[in-house]
Amino acid sequence: MINKIKELKDQKGALIIAHYYQASEIQDLADYVGDSLGMAIFAKKTDSRIAVVCGVKFMAETFKVMNPEKKILVPDAGAGCSLADSCTPAVFAYFKSKHPDAYVMTYVNSSLEIKAMSDVICTSANAVKIARQIPSDRKIIFGPDQHLGRFVAKESGRDLILFPANCFVHTSFSAKTLYEFTKVYPEAKIIAHPECEEAILEFADFIGSTGQLLKYTKESDAQSFIVMTESGILHQMRKQCPHKTFIVGPDLSGCSCSECPHMRLNTLEKILLCLQKEQPEICVDKELAQKALIPINRMMEMGVG
Ligand code: 13P
Ligand code: SF4
């Protein structure tokens, strides 16, 4: 299967781009593996005719908006993001109407419609940096993830108006069990994605995007880590530091798998099929894409480099 995918990919001049939350075998196959910001930066640079984006729909749509001339394929068209889907244009328009003068800062985990209603997009890697640059006399609406928003407010010193949505994978972690884990692994550093609830973030030694968490584990002198994010990232952590210990953070069910069911819809079989058929393809409305590109480009100016 892997050889067939590689052969077809080379034959068609296609690239495979994967998020850190993909299954290990998909990460190993990819030409690029990264966090949402890394994927967006990579989108600017890529020059292949076809890209297979292994992540969720908002990532592939962002890729398409930044590369309108390319064919963007996804292994599973149903791989959405429940956080992005919970913020609908009608509800967001109502939320905005309550704060008509506010600057609208929107997490990349959102639909194109929501992006088009925003002033700037951010990822978890650059949200604090961007918030600090928004004129201090402007109120700021932040959506859709309230926990990331709360973290950004704390770090940037800005008072954000938070849209009340969250990611069910990151809010499944249990602070109580995490506390028990700290007794079992007293040496371990706790590292967390900012989509986790405040009670988890308060425990954390380091908070960051998936890419920032990976960098921290490489550079830290610590030998063990309790990882409070989707467990796909542990694959890169273990590859990068095979002698260190990485423990999946405990969730409320006690199963500690911490997998995002949307991300995990992608499989090798679906990648092969999508390369063979060049389907499902991500197609976006031209006018909507042009509107969404404005705040995405603003993110590239304010949040990259
Ligand atoms: P990152 O931008 O940190 O990769 O996170 C994406 C995501 O979907 C988190 O749930
Ligand atoms: Fe969306 Fe949460 Fe899955 Fe990230 S982990 S893609 S925010 S549902």
PDB file of C-alpha atoms and ligand atoms in Angstrom:
ATOM      1  CA  MET A   1       0.000   0.000   0.000  1.00  0.00           C
ATOM      2  CA  ILE A   2       2.753   2.446   1.017  1.00  0.00           C
ATOM      3  CA  ASN A   3       4.817   1.638  -2.084  1.00  0.00           C
ATOM      4  CA  LYS A   4       1.775   2.052  -4.334  1.00  0.00           C
ATOM      5  CA  ILE A   5       1.027   5.462  -2.797  1.00  0.00           C
ATOM      6  CA  LYS A   6       4.644   6.596  -3.220  1.00  0.00           C
ATOM      7  CA  GLU A   7       4.718   5.437  -6.844  1.00  0.00           C
ATOM      8  CA  LEU A   8       1.475   7.188  -7.731  1.00  0.00           C
ATOM      9  CA  LYS A   9       2.438  10.331  -5.856  1.00  0.00           C
ATOM     10  CA  ASP A  10       5.720  10.608  -7.809  1.00  0.00           C
ATOM     11  CA  GLN A  11       4.029   9.752 -11.086  1.00  0.00           C
ATOM     12  CA  LYS A  12       1.472  12.534 -10.607  1.00  0.00           C
ATOM     13  CA  GLY A  13       3.873  15.038  -9.041  1.00  0.00           C
ATOM     14  CA  ALA A  14       1.659  15.198  -5.949  1.00  0.00           C
ATOM     15  CA  LEU A  15       2.627  16.161  -2.414  1.00  0.00           C
ATOM     16  CA  ILE A  16       1.237  14.640   0.770  1.00  0.00           C
ATOM     17  CA  ILE A  17       0.865  17.153   3.604  1.00  0.00           C
ATOM     18  CA  ALA A  18      -0.058  15.829   7.046  1.00  0.00           C
ATOM     19  CA  HIS A  19      -0.976  17.272  10.414  1.00  0.00           C
ATOM     20  CA  TYR A  20       0.650  15.896  13.577  1.00  0.00           C
ATOM     21  CA  TYR A  21      -2.686  14.337  14.587  1.00  0.00           C
ATOM     22  CA  GLN A  22      -2.596  11.839  11.718  1.00  0.00           C
ATOM     23  CA  ALA A  23      -1.904   8.137  12.263  1.00  0.00           C
ATOM     24  CA  SER A  24       1.844   7.334  12.431  1.00  0.00           C
ATOM     25  CA  GLU A  25       1.930   5.588   9.049  1.00  0.00           C
ATOM     26  CA  ILE A  26       0.447   8.665   7.349  1.00  0.00           C
ATOM     27  CA  GLN A  27       2.946  10.984   9.043  1.00  0.00           C
ATOM     28  CA  ASP A  28       5.804   8.738   7.886  1.00  0.00           C
ATOM     29  CA  LEU A  29       4.588   8.847   4.312  1.00  0.00           C
ATOM     30  CA  ALA A  30       4.095  12.598   4.110  1.00  0.00           C
ATOM     31  CA  ASP A  31       6.346  15.106   2.324  1.00  0.00           C
ATOM     32  CA  TYR A  32       5.573  17.576   5.078  1.00  0.00           C
ATOM     33  CA  VAL A  33       4.239  17.081   8.629  1.00  0.00           C
ATOM     34  CA  GLY A  34       3.386  20.087  10.756  1.00  0.00           C
ATOM     35  CA  ASP A  35       0.977  22.136  12.827  1.00  0.00           C
ATOM     36  CA  SER A  36      -1.690  24.402  11.317  1.00  0.00           C
ATOM     37  CA  LEU A  37       0.722  27.333  10.988  1.00  0.00           C
ATOM     38  CA  GLY A  38       3.429  25.170   9.443  1.00  0.00           C
ATOM     39  CA  MET A  39       0.888  23.798   6.967  1.00  0.00           C
ATOM     40  CA  ALA A  40      -0.204  27.342   6.013  1.00  0.00           C
ATOM     41  CA  ILE A  41       3.401  28.489   5.535  1.00  0.00           C
ATOM     42  CA  PHE A  42       4.133  25.362   3.507  1.00  0.00           C
ATOM     43  CA  ALA A  43       1.035  26.088   1.398  1.00  0.00           C
ATOM     44  CA  LYS A  44       2.665  29.332   0.272  1.00  0.00           C
ATOM     45  CA  LYS A  45       5.833  27.567  -0.856  1.00  0.00           C
ATOM     46  CA  THR A  46       4.574  24.418  -2.538  1.00  0.00           C
ATOM     47  CA  ASP A  47       4.846  24.238  -6.309  1.00  0.00           C
ATOM     48  CA  SER A  48       3.312  20.844  -7.094  1.00  0.00           C
ATOM     49  CA  ARG A  49       0.157  20.517  -9.225  1.00  0.00           C
ATOM     50  CA  ILE A  50      -1.635  18.327  -6.669  1.00  0.00           C
ATOM     51  CA  ALA A  51      -1.557  18.297  -2.874  1.00  0.00           C
ATOM     52  CA  VAL A  52      -3.227  15.670  -0.694  1.00  0.00           C
ATOM     53  CA  VAL A  53      -4.007  17.384   2.599  1.00  0.00           C
ATOM     54  CA  CYS A  54      -4.260  14.825   5.427  1.00  0.00           C
ATOM     55  CA  GLY A  55      -5.901  16.659   8.268  1.00  0.00           C
ATOM     56  CA  VAL A  56      -9.417  18.066   8.522  1.00  0.00           C
ATOM     57  CA  LYS A  57     -11.530  20.099   6.117  1.00  0.00           C
ATOM     58  CA  PHE A  58     -10.669  23.594   7.373  1.00  0.00           C
ATOM     59  CA  MET A  59      -6.964  22.821   6.792  1.00  0.00           C
ATOM     60  CA  ALA A  60      -7.589  21.698   3.212  1.00  0.00           C
ATOM     61  CA  GLU A  61      -9.816  24.727   2.553  1.00  0.00           C
ATOM     62  CA  THR A  62      -7.150  27.098   3.878  1.00  0.00           C
ATOM     63  CA  PHE A  63      -4.671  25.336   1.610  1.00  0.00           C
ATOM     64  CA  LYS A  64      -6.989  25.794  -1.380  1.00  0.00           C
ATOM     65  CA  VAL A  65      -7.615  29.478  -0.671  1.00  0.00           C
ATOM     66  CA  MET A  66      -3.852  30.028  -0.522  1.00  0.00           C
ATOM     67  CA  ASN A  67      -3.274  27.933  -3.667  1.00  0.00           C
ATOM     68  CA  PRO A  68      -6.305  28.495  -5.918  1.00  0.00           C
ATOM     69  CA  GLU A  69      -4.538  27.107  -8.988  1.00  0.00           C
ATOM     70  CA  LYS A  70      -3.739  23.736  -7.386  1.00  0.00           C
ATOM     71  CA  LYS A  71      -5.811  20.598  -7.149  1.00  0.00           C
ATOM     72  CA  ILE A  72      -6.326  19.999  -3.426  1.00  0.00           C
ATOM     73  CA  LEU A  73      -7.408  16.492  -2.516  1.00  0.00           C
ATOM     74  CA  VAL A  74      -8.496  15.059   0.838  1.00  0.00           C
ATOM     75  CA  PRO A  75      -8.563  11.366   1.694  1.00  0.00           C
ATOM     76  CA  ASP A  76     -11.980  11.692   3.402  1.00  0.00           C
ATOM     77  CA  ALA A  77     -14.318  14.571   2.575  1.00  0.00           C
ATOM     78  CA  GLY A  78     -16.207  13.918   5.823  1.00  0.00           C
ATOM     79  CA  ALA A  79     -13.232  14.801   8.034  1.00  0.00           C
ATOM     80  CA  GLY A  80     -14.608  17.988   9.578  1.00  0.00           C
ATOM     81  CA  CYS A  81     -13.773  19.603  12.891  1.00  0.00           C
ATOM     82  CA  SER A  82     -16.509  19.773  15.511  1.00  0.00           C
ATOM     83  CA  LEU A  83     -15.024  22.997  16.910  1.00  0.00           C
ATOM     84  CA  ALA A  84     -15.158  24.676  13.485  1.00  0.00           C
ATOM     85  CA  ASP A  85     -18.626  23.245  12.778  1.00  0.00           C
ATOM     86  CA  SER A  86     -20.051  24.513  16.092  1.00  0.00           C
ATOM     87  CA  CYS A  87     -19.559  28.127  14.999  1.00  0.00           C
ATOM     88  CA  THR A  88     -22.112  28.692  12.237  1.00  0.00           C
ATOM     89  CA  PRO A  89     -22.228  31.902  10.161  1.00  0.00           C
ATOM     90  CA  ALA A  90     -25.678  32.872  11.511  1.00  0.00           C
ATOM     91  CA  VAL A  91     -24.650  32.503  15.154  1.00  0.00           C
ATOM     92  CA  PHE A  92     -21.319  34.245  14.557  1.00  0.00           C
ATOM     93  CA  ALA A  93     -23.058  37.132  12.759  1.00  0.00           C
ATOM     94  CA  TYR A  94     -25.369  37.512  15.780  1.00  0.00           C
ATOM     95  CA  PHE A  95     -22.366  37.405  18.147  1.00  0.00           C
ATOM     96  CA  LYS A  96     -20.592  40.058  16.060  1.00  0.00           C
ATOM     97  CA  SER A  97     -23.703  42.250  16.000  1.00  0.00           C
ATOM     98  CA  LYS A  98     -23.533  42.470  19.825  1.00  0.00           C
ATOM     99  CA  HIS A  99     -20.071  44.069  19.541  1.00  0.00           C
ATOM    100  CA  PRO A 100     -20.256  46.090  16.307  1.00  0.00           C
ATOM    101  CA  ASP A 101     -16.956  47.980  16.741  1.00  0.00           C
ATOM    102  CA  ALA A 102     -14.848  45.013  17.740  1.00  0.00           C
ATOM    103  CA  TYR A 103     -11.847  43.728  15.803  1.00  0.00           C
ATOM    104  CA  VAL A 104     -12.541  40.106  14.847  1.00  0.00           C
ATOM    105  CA  MET A 105      -9.726  37.663  15.472  1.00  0.00           C
ATOM    106  CA  THR A 106     -10.556  34.128  14.390  1.00  0.00           C
ATOM    107  CA  TYR A 107      -8.850  30.812  14.990  1.00  0.00           C
ATOM    108  CA  VAL A 108      -7.954  28.934  11.818  1.00  0.00           C
ATOM    109  CA  ASN A 109     -10.196  26.083  13.074  1.00  0.00           C
ATOM    110  CA  SER A 110     -13.230  27.708  11.443  1.00  0.00           C
ATOM    111  CA  SER A 111     -15.163  27.560   8.189  1.00  0.00           C
ATOM    112  CA  LEU A 112     -14.391  29.808   5.232  1.00  0.00           C
ATOM    113  CA  GLU A 113     -17.633  31.709   5.901  1.00  0.00           C
ATOM    114  CA  ILE A 114     -16.431  32.587   9.409  1.00  0.00           C
ATOM    115  CA  LYS A 115     -12.972  33.498   8.120  1.00  0.00           C
ATOM    116  CA  ALA A 116     -14.567  35.830   5.569  1.00  0.00           C
ATOM    117  CA  MET A 117     -16.332  37.607   8.475  1.00  0.00           C
ATOM    118  CA  SER A 118     -13.017  38.202  10.283  1.00  0.00           C
ATOM    119  CA  ASP A 119     -10.271  40.823  10.376  1.00  0.00           C
ATOM    120  CA  VAL A 120      -7.426  38.443  11.068  1.00  0.00           C
ATOM    121  CA  ILE A 121      -6.921  34.670  11.322  1.00  0.00           C
ATOM    122  CA  CYS A 122      -4.562  33.065  13.793  1.00  0.00           C
ATOM    123  CA  THR A 123      -3.340  29.615  14.734  1.00  0.00           C
ATOM    124  CA  SER A 124      -2.485  28.463  18.229  1.00  0.00           C
ATOM    125  CA  ALA A 125       1.187  29.119  17.359  1.00  0.00           C
ATOM    126  CA  ASN A 126       0.821  32.821  16.570  1.00  0.00           C
ATOM    127  CA  ALA A 127      -2.376  33.953  18.349  1.00  0.00           C
ATOM    128  CA  VAL A 128      -0.608  35.750  21.223  1.00  0.00           C
ATOM    129  CA  LYS A 129       1.773  37.525  18.843  1.00  0.00           C
ATOM    130  CA  ILE A 130      -1.137  38.733  16.691  1.00  0.00           C
ATOM    131  CA  ALA A 131      -3.320  39.854  19.638  1.00  0.00           C
ATOM    132  CA  ARG A 132      -0.465  42.060  20.881  1.00  0.00           C
ATOM    133  CA  GLN A 133      -0.405  43.919  17.544  1.00  0.00           C
ATOM    134  CA  ILE A 134      -4.110  44.825  17.441  1.00  0.00           C
ATOM    135  CA  PRO A 135      -4.533  48.559  18.227  1.00  0.00           C
ATOM    136  CA  SER A 136      -5.014  48.918  21.973  1.00  0.00           C
ATOM    137  CA  ASP A 137      -8.142  51.076  21.595  1.00  0.00           C
ATOM    138  CA  ARG A 138     -10.006  48.261  19.785  1.00  0.00           C
ATOM    139  CA  LYS A 139     -12.178  45.682  21.526  1.00  0.00           C
ATOM    140  CA  ILE A 140     -11.395  42.177  20.246  1.00  0.00           C
ATOM    141  CA  ILE A 141     -13.807  39.336  19.536  1.00  0.00           C
ATOM    142  CA  PHE A 142     -12.091  35.953  19.622  1.00  0.00           C
ATOM    143  CA  GLY A 143     -13.660  32.787  18.258  1.00  0.00           C
ATOM    144  CA  PRO A 144     -14.441  30.008  18.107  1.00  0.00           C
ATOM    145  CA  ASP A 145     -12.276  28.330  20.806  1.00  0.00           C
ATOM    146  CA  GLN A 146     -12.894  29.918  24.210  1.00  0.00           C
ATOM    147  CA  HIS A 147     -10.024  28.142  25.966  1.00  0.00           C
ATOM    148  CA  LEU A 148      -7.426  29.253  23.427  1.00  0.00           C
ATOM    149  CA  GLY A 149      -8.997  32.722  23.660  1.00  0.00           C
ATOM    150  CA  ARG A 150      -8.687  32.797  27.450  1.00  0.00           C
ATOM    151  CA  PHE A 151      -5.041  31.735  27.176  1.00  0.00           C
ATOM    152  CA  VAL A 152      -4.362  34.446  24.555  1.00  0.00           C
ATOM    153  CA  ALA A 153      -6.029  37.085  26.742  1.00  0.00           C
ATOM    154  CA  LYS A 154      -3.848  36.116  29.700  1.00  0.00           C
ATOM    155  CA  GLU A 155      -0.616  36.047  27.690  1.00  0.00           C
ATOM    156  CA  SER A 156      -1.229  39.190  25.630  1.00  0.00           C
ATOM    157  CA  GLY A 157      -2.834  41.270  28.371  1.00  0.00           C
ATOM    158  CA  ARG A 158      -5.747  42.018  26.009  1.00  0.00           C
ATOM    159  CA  ASP A 159      -9.364  41.780  27.071  1.00  0.00           C
ATOM    160  CA  LEU A 160     -10.970  39.366  24.587  1.00  0.00           C
ATOM    161  CA  ILE A 161     -14.685  38.775  24.065  1.00  0.00           C
ATOM    162  CA  LEU A 162     -14.841  34.979  23.807  1.00  0.00           C
ATOM    163  CA  PHE A 163     -17.132  32.996  21.546  1.00  0.00           C
ATOM    164  CA  PRO A 164     -18.324  30.071  23.710  1.00  0.00           C
ATOM    165  CA  ALA A 165     -17.175  27.014  21.715  1.00  0.00           C
ATOM    166  CA  ASN A 166     -14.534  24.383  22.408  1.00  0.00           C
ATOM    167  CA  CYS A 167     -12.866  21.225  21.132  1.00  0.00           C
ATOM    168  CA  PHE A 168     -14.342  18.065  22.615  1.00  0.00           C
ATOM    169  CA  VAL A 169     -11.025  16.193  22.316  1.00  0.00           C
ATOM    170  CA  HIS A 170      -9.120  18.764  24.372  1.00  0.00           C
ATOM    171  CA  THR A 171     -11.919  19.312  26.890  1.00  0.00           C
ATOM    172  CA  SER A 172     -12.059  15.542  27.518  1.00  0.00           C
ATOM    173  CA  PHE A 173      -8.876  15.652  29.571  1.00  0.00           C
ATOM    174  CA  SER A 174      -9.403  15.163  33.286  1.00  0.00           C
ATOM    175  CA  ALA A 175      -7.676  17.569  35.697  1.00  0.00           C
ATOM    176  CA  LYS A 176      -8.402  15.208  38.589  1.00  0.00           C
ATOM    177  CA  THR A 177      -6.694  12.224  36.935  1.00  0.00           C
ATOM    178  CA  LEU A 178      -3.890  14.467  35.725  1.00  0.00           C
ATOM    179  CA  TYR A 179      -3.273  15.387  39.355  1.00  0.00           C
ATOM    180  CA  GLU A 180      -3.088  11.666  40.195  1.00  0.00           C
ATOM    181  CA  PHE A 181      -0.647  11.169  37.289  1.00  0.00           C
ATOM    182  CA  THR A 182       1.673  13.799  38.764  1.00  0.00           C
ATOM    183  CA  LYS A 183       1.989  11.567  41.862  1.00  0.00           C
ATOM    184  CA  VAL A 184       2.865   8.532  39.706  1.00  0.00           C
ATOM    185  CA  TYR A 185       5.242  10.474  37.404  1.00  0.00           C
ATOM    186  CA  PRO A 186       6.615  13.241  39.658  1.00  0.00           C
ATOM    187  CA  GLU A 187       9.543  13.979  37.299  1.00  0.00           C
ATOM    188  CA  ALA A 188       7.398  14.360  34.183  1.00  0.00           C
ATOM    189  CA  LYS A 189       6.799  17.795  32.662  1.00  0.00           C
ATOM    190  CA  ILE A 190       3.172  18.502  31.788  1.00  0.00           C
ATOM    191  CA  ILE A 191       2.779  20.000  28.335  1.00  0.00           C
ATOM    192  CA  ALA A 192      -0.592  21.137  27.000  1.00  0.00           C
ATOM    193  CA  HIS A 193      -2.294  22.515  23.915  1.00  0.00           C
ATOM    194  CA  PRO A 194      -4.103  25.814  24.643  1.00  0.00           C
ATOM    195  CA  GLU A 195      -7.432  24.282  23.566  1.00  0.00           C
ATOM    196  CA  CYS A 196      -7.396  22.469  26.960  1.00  0.00           C
ATOM    197  CA  GLU A 197      -9.510  23.833  29.792  1.00  0.00           C
ATOM    198  CA  GLU A 198      -8.055  26.348  32.250  1.00  0.00           C
ATOM    199  CA  ALA A 199      -7.894  23.693  35.013  1.00  0.00           C
ATOM    200  CA  ILE A 200      -5.488  21.685  32.825  1.00  0.00           C
ATOM    201  CA  LEU A 201      -3.487  24.691  31.640  1.00  0.00           C
ATOM    202  CA  GLU A 202      -2.893  25.719  35.264  1.00  0.00           C
ATOM    203  CA  PHE A 203      -1.022  22.437  35.780  1.00  0.00           C
ATOM    204  CA  ALA A 204       1.101  22.794  32.663  1.00  0.00           C
ATOM    205  CA  ASP A 205       4.831  23.481  32.634  1.00  0.00           C
ATOM    206  CA  PHE A 206       4.556  24.479  28.988  1.00  0.00           C
ATOM    207  CA  ILE A 207       1.611  25.472  26.759  1.00  0.00           C
ATOM    208  CA  GLY A 208       1.836  25.660  22.984  1.00  0.00           C
ATOM    209  CA  SER A 209       0.694  24.593  19.545  1.00  0.00           C
ATOM    210  CA  THR A 210       1.516  21.058  18.448  1.00  0.00           C
ATOM    211  CA  GLY A 211       4.693  22.288  16.736  1.00  0.00           C
ATOM    212  CA  GLN A 212       5.739  24.282  19.811  1.00  0.00           C
ATOM    213  CA  LEU A 213       5.110  21.276  22.098  1.00  0.00           C
ATOM    214  CA  LEU A 214       7.308  19.136  19.851  1.00  0.00           C
ATOM    215  CA  LYS A 215      10.116  21.719  19.931  1.00  0.00           C
ATOM    216  CA  TYR A 216       9.851  22.004  23.722  1.00  0.00           C
ATOM    217  CA  THR A 217      10.256  18.237  24.240  1.00  0.00           C
ATOM    218  CA  LYS A 218      13.358  18.274  22.041  1.00  0.00           C
ATOM    219  CA  GLU A 219      15.012  21.199  23.781  1.00  0.00           C
ATOM    220  CA  SER A 220      14.007  20.393  27.381  1.00  0.00           C
ATOM    221  CA  ASP A 221      16.404  18.576  29.712  1.00  0.00           C
ATOM    222  CA  ALA A 222      13.439  16.649  31.138  1.00  0.00           C
ATOM    223  CA  GLN A 223      13.265  12.953  30.310  1.00  0.00           C
ATOM    224  CA  SER A 224       9.519  12.391  30.590  1.00  0.00           C
ATOM    225  CA  PHE A 225       6.406  14.307  29.563  1.00  0.00           C
ATOM    226  CA  ILE A 226       2.655  14.009  30.098  1.00  0.00           C
ATOM    227  CA  VAL A 227       1.178  15.191  26.805  1.00  0.00           C
ATOM    228  CA  MET A 228      -2.202  16.967  26.942  1.00  0.00           C
ATOM    229  CA  THR A 229      -3.183  17.004  23.292  1.00  0.00           C
ATOM    230  CA  GLU A 230      -4.198  14.590  20.544  1.00  0.00           C
ATOM    231  CA  SER A 231      -1.940  11.555  20.811  1.00  0.00           C
ATOM    232  CA  GLY A 232      -0.795  11.575  17.148  1.00  0.00           C
ATOM    233  CA  ILE A 233       1.912  14.079  18.110  1.00  0.00           C
ATOM    234  CA  LEU A 234       3.584  11.451  20.316  1.00  0.00           C
ATOM    235  CA  HIS A 235       4.779   9.692  17.170  1.00  0.00           C
ATOM    236  CA  GLN A 236       6.994  12.656  16.206  1.00  0.00           C
ATOM    237  CA  MET A 237       8.076  13.176  19.822  1.00  0.00           C
ATOM    238  CA  ARG A 238       9.217   9.551  20.094  1.00  0.00           C
ATOM    239  CA  LYS A 239      10.958   9.687  16.715  1.00  0.00           C
ATOM    240  CA  GLN A 240      12.735  12.863  17.674  1.00  0.00           C
ATOM    241  CA  CYS A 241      13.740  11.742  21.194  1.00  0.00           C
ATOM    242  CA  PRO A 242      13.628   7.931  21.319  1.00  0.00           C
ATOM    243  CA  HIS A 243      15.190   7.839  24.789  1.00  0.00           C
ATOM    244  CA  LYS A 244      12.595  10.112  26.406  1.00  0.00           C
ATOM    245  CA  THR A 245       9.251   8.931  27.787  1.00  0.00           C
ATOM    246  CA  PHE A 246       5.962  10.358  26.520  1.00  0.00           C
ATOM    247  CA  ILE A 247       2.723   9.655  28.364  1.00  0.00           C
ATOM    248  CA  VAL A 248      -0.701  10.319  26.808  1.00  0.00           C
ATOM    249  CA  GLY A 249      -2.684  12.653  29.064  1.00  0.00           C
ATOM    250  CA  PRO A 250      -5.608  11.094  30.950  1.00  0.00           C
ATOM    251  CA  ASP A 251      -9.114  11.789  29.695  1.00  0.00           C
ATOM    252  CA  LEU A 252     -12.478  11.678  31.458  1.00  0.00           C
ATOM    253  CA  SER A 253     -13.357   8.207  30.171  1.00  0.00           C
ATOM    254  CA  GLY A 254     -10.099   6.838  31.558  1.00  0.00           C
ATOM    255  CA  CYS A 255      -9.195   5.252  28.204  1.00  0.00           C
ATOM    256  CA  SER A 256      -6.356   7.702  27.483  1.00  0.00           C
ATOM    257  CA  CYS A 257      -6.408   7.324  23.703  1.00  0.00           C
ATOM    258  CA  SER A 258      -7.046  11.039  23.085  1.00  0.00           C
ATOM    259  CA  GLU A 259      -7.593  10.610  19.375  1.00  0.00           C
ATOM    260  CA  CYS A 260      -9.560  13.100  17.296  1.00  0.00           C
ATOM    261  CA  PRO A 261     -12.131  10.980  15.445  1.00  0.00           C
ATOM    262  CA  HIS A 262     -12.256  13.500  12.591  1.00  0.00           C
ATOM    263  CA  MET A 263      -8.506  13.458  12.001  1.00  0.00           C
ATOM    264  CA  ARG A 264      -8.456   9.680  12.252  1.00  0.00           C
ATOM    265  CA  LEU A 265     -10.936   9.234   9.394  1.00  0.00           C
ATOM    266  CA  ASN A 266      -7.945   9.424   7.044  1.00  0.00           C
ATOM    267  CA  THR A 267      -6.335   6.086   6.218  1.00  0.00           C
ATOM    268  CA  LEU A 268      -3.691   4.752   3.816  1.00  0.00           C
ATOM    269  CA  GLU A 269      -6.443   3.067   1.764  1.00  0.00           C
ATOM    270  CA  LYS A 270      -8.262   6.391   1.348  1.00  0.00           C
ATOM    271  CA  ILE A 271      -5.022   8.189   0.395  1.00  0.00           C
ATOM    272  CA  LEU A 272      -4.370   5.627  -2.326  1.00  0.00           C
ATOM    273  CA  LEU A 273      -7.926   5.870  -3.641  1.00  0.00           C
ATOM    274  CA  CYS A 274      -7.864   9.648  -3.651  1.00  0.00           C
ATOM    275  CA  LEU A 275      -4.594   9.694  -5.609  1.00  0.00           C
ATOM    276  CA  GLN A 276      -5.957   7.170  -8.098  1.00  0.00           C
ATOM    277  CA  LYS A 277      -9.246   8.990  -8.680  1.00  0.00           C
ATOM    278  CA  GLU A 278      -8.059  12.534  -7.894  1.00  0.00           C
ATOM    279  CA  GLN A 279     -11.154  12.751  -5.688  1.00  0.00           C
ATOM    280  CA  PRO A 280     -12.506  14.046  -3.292  1.00  0.00           C
ATOM    281  CA  GLU A 281     -11.309  17.447  -4.418  1.00  0.00           C
ATOM    282  CA  ILE A 282     -11.723  20.603  -2.322  1.00  0.00           C
ATOM    283  CA  CYS A 283     -13.553  23.243  -4.361  1.00  0.00           C
ATOM    284  CA  VAL A 284     -14.378  26.614  -2.843  1.00  0.00           C
ATOM    285  CA  ASP A 285     -16.603  29.459  -3.940  1.00  0.00           C
ATOM    286  CA  LYS A 286     -14.352  32.022  -5.665  1.00  0.00           C
ATOM    287  CA  GLU A 287     -15.901  35.101  -4.086  1.00  0.00           C
ATOM    288  CA  LEU A 288     -15.889  33.553  -0.600  1.00  0.00           C
ATOM    289  CA  ALA A 289     -12.275  32.447  -1.056  1.00  0.00           C
ATOM    290  CA  GLN A 290     -11.224  35.983  -2.009  1.00  0.00           C
ATOM    291  CA  LYS A 291     -12.898  37.361   1.130  1.00  0.00           C
ATOM    292  CA  ALA A 292     -11.339  34.686   3.368  1.00  0.00           C
ATOM    293  CA  LEU A 293      -7.898  35.274   1.866  1.00  0.00           C
ATOM    294  CA  ILE A 294      -7.758  38.854   3.194  1.00  0.00           C
ATOM    295  CA  PRO A 295      -7.614  37.904   6.931  1.00  0.00           C
ATOM    296  CA  ILE A 296      -5.443  34.858   6.109  1.00  0.00           C
ATOM    297  CA  ASN A 297      -2.908  37.120   4.387  1.00  0.00           C
ATOM    298  CA  ARG A 298      -3.105  39.494   7.356  1.00  0.00           C
ATOM    299  CA  MET A 299      -2.147  36.542   9.581  1.00  0.00           C
ATOM    300  CA  MET A 300       0.851  35.868   7.335  1.00  0.00           C
ATOM    301  CA  GLU A 301       1.921  39.535   7.719  1.00  0.00           C
ATOM    302  CA  MET A 302       1.316  39.806  11.469  1.00  0.00           C
ATOM    303  CA  GLY A 303       1.997  36.289  12.657  1.00  0.00           C
ATOM    304  CA  VAL A 304       4.787  34.800  10.566  1.00  0.00           C
ATOM    305  CA  GLY A 305       8.490  35.611  10.870  1.00  0.00           C
TER     306      GLY A 305
HETATM  307  P1  13P B   1      -2.236  23.124  15.942  1.00  0.00           P
HETATM  308  O1  13P B   1      -2.433  24.364  15.180  1.00  0.00           O
HETATM  309  O2  13P B   1      -1.546  23.342  17.237  1.00  0.00           O
HETATM  310  O3  13P B   1      -1.533  22.113  15.099  1.00  0.00           O
HETATM  311  O4  13P B   1      -3.656  22.535  16.355  1.00  0.00           O
HETATM  312  C1  13P B   1      -4.638  22.207  15.441  1.00  0.00           C
HETATM  313  C2  13P B   1      -5.787  21.586  16.073  1.00  0.00           C
HETATM  314  O5  13P B   1      -6.719  21.188  15.423  1.00  0.00           O
HETATM  315  C3  13P B   1      -5.802  21.477  17.506  1.00  0.00           C
HETATM  316  O6  13P B   1      -6.881  20.723  17.911  1.00  0.00           O
HETATM  317 FE1  SF4 B   2     -11.076  20.008  15.641  1.00  0.00          FE
HETATM  318 FE2  SF4 B   2     -10.514  19.281  18.136  1.00  0.00          FE
HETATM  319 FE3  SF4 B   2     -10.105  17.573  16.161  1.00  0.00          FE
HETATM  320 FE4  SF4 B   2      -8.515  19.740  16.445  1.00  0.00          FE
HETATM  321  S1  SF4 B   2      -8.693  17.991  17.836  1.00  0.00           S
HETATM  322  S2  SF4 B   2      -9.414  18.981  14.537  1.00  0.00           S
HETATM  323  S3  SF4 B   2     -10.015  21.235  17.181  1.00  0.00           S
HETATM  324  S4  SF4 B   2     -12.107  18.403  16.833  1.00  0.00           S
END
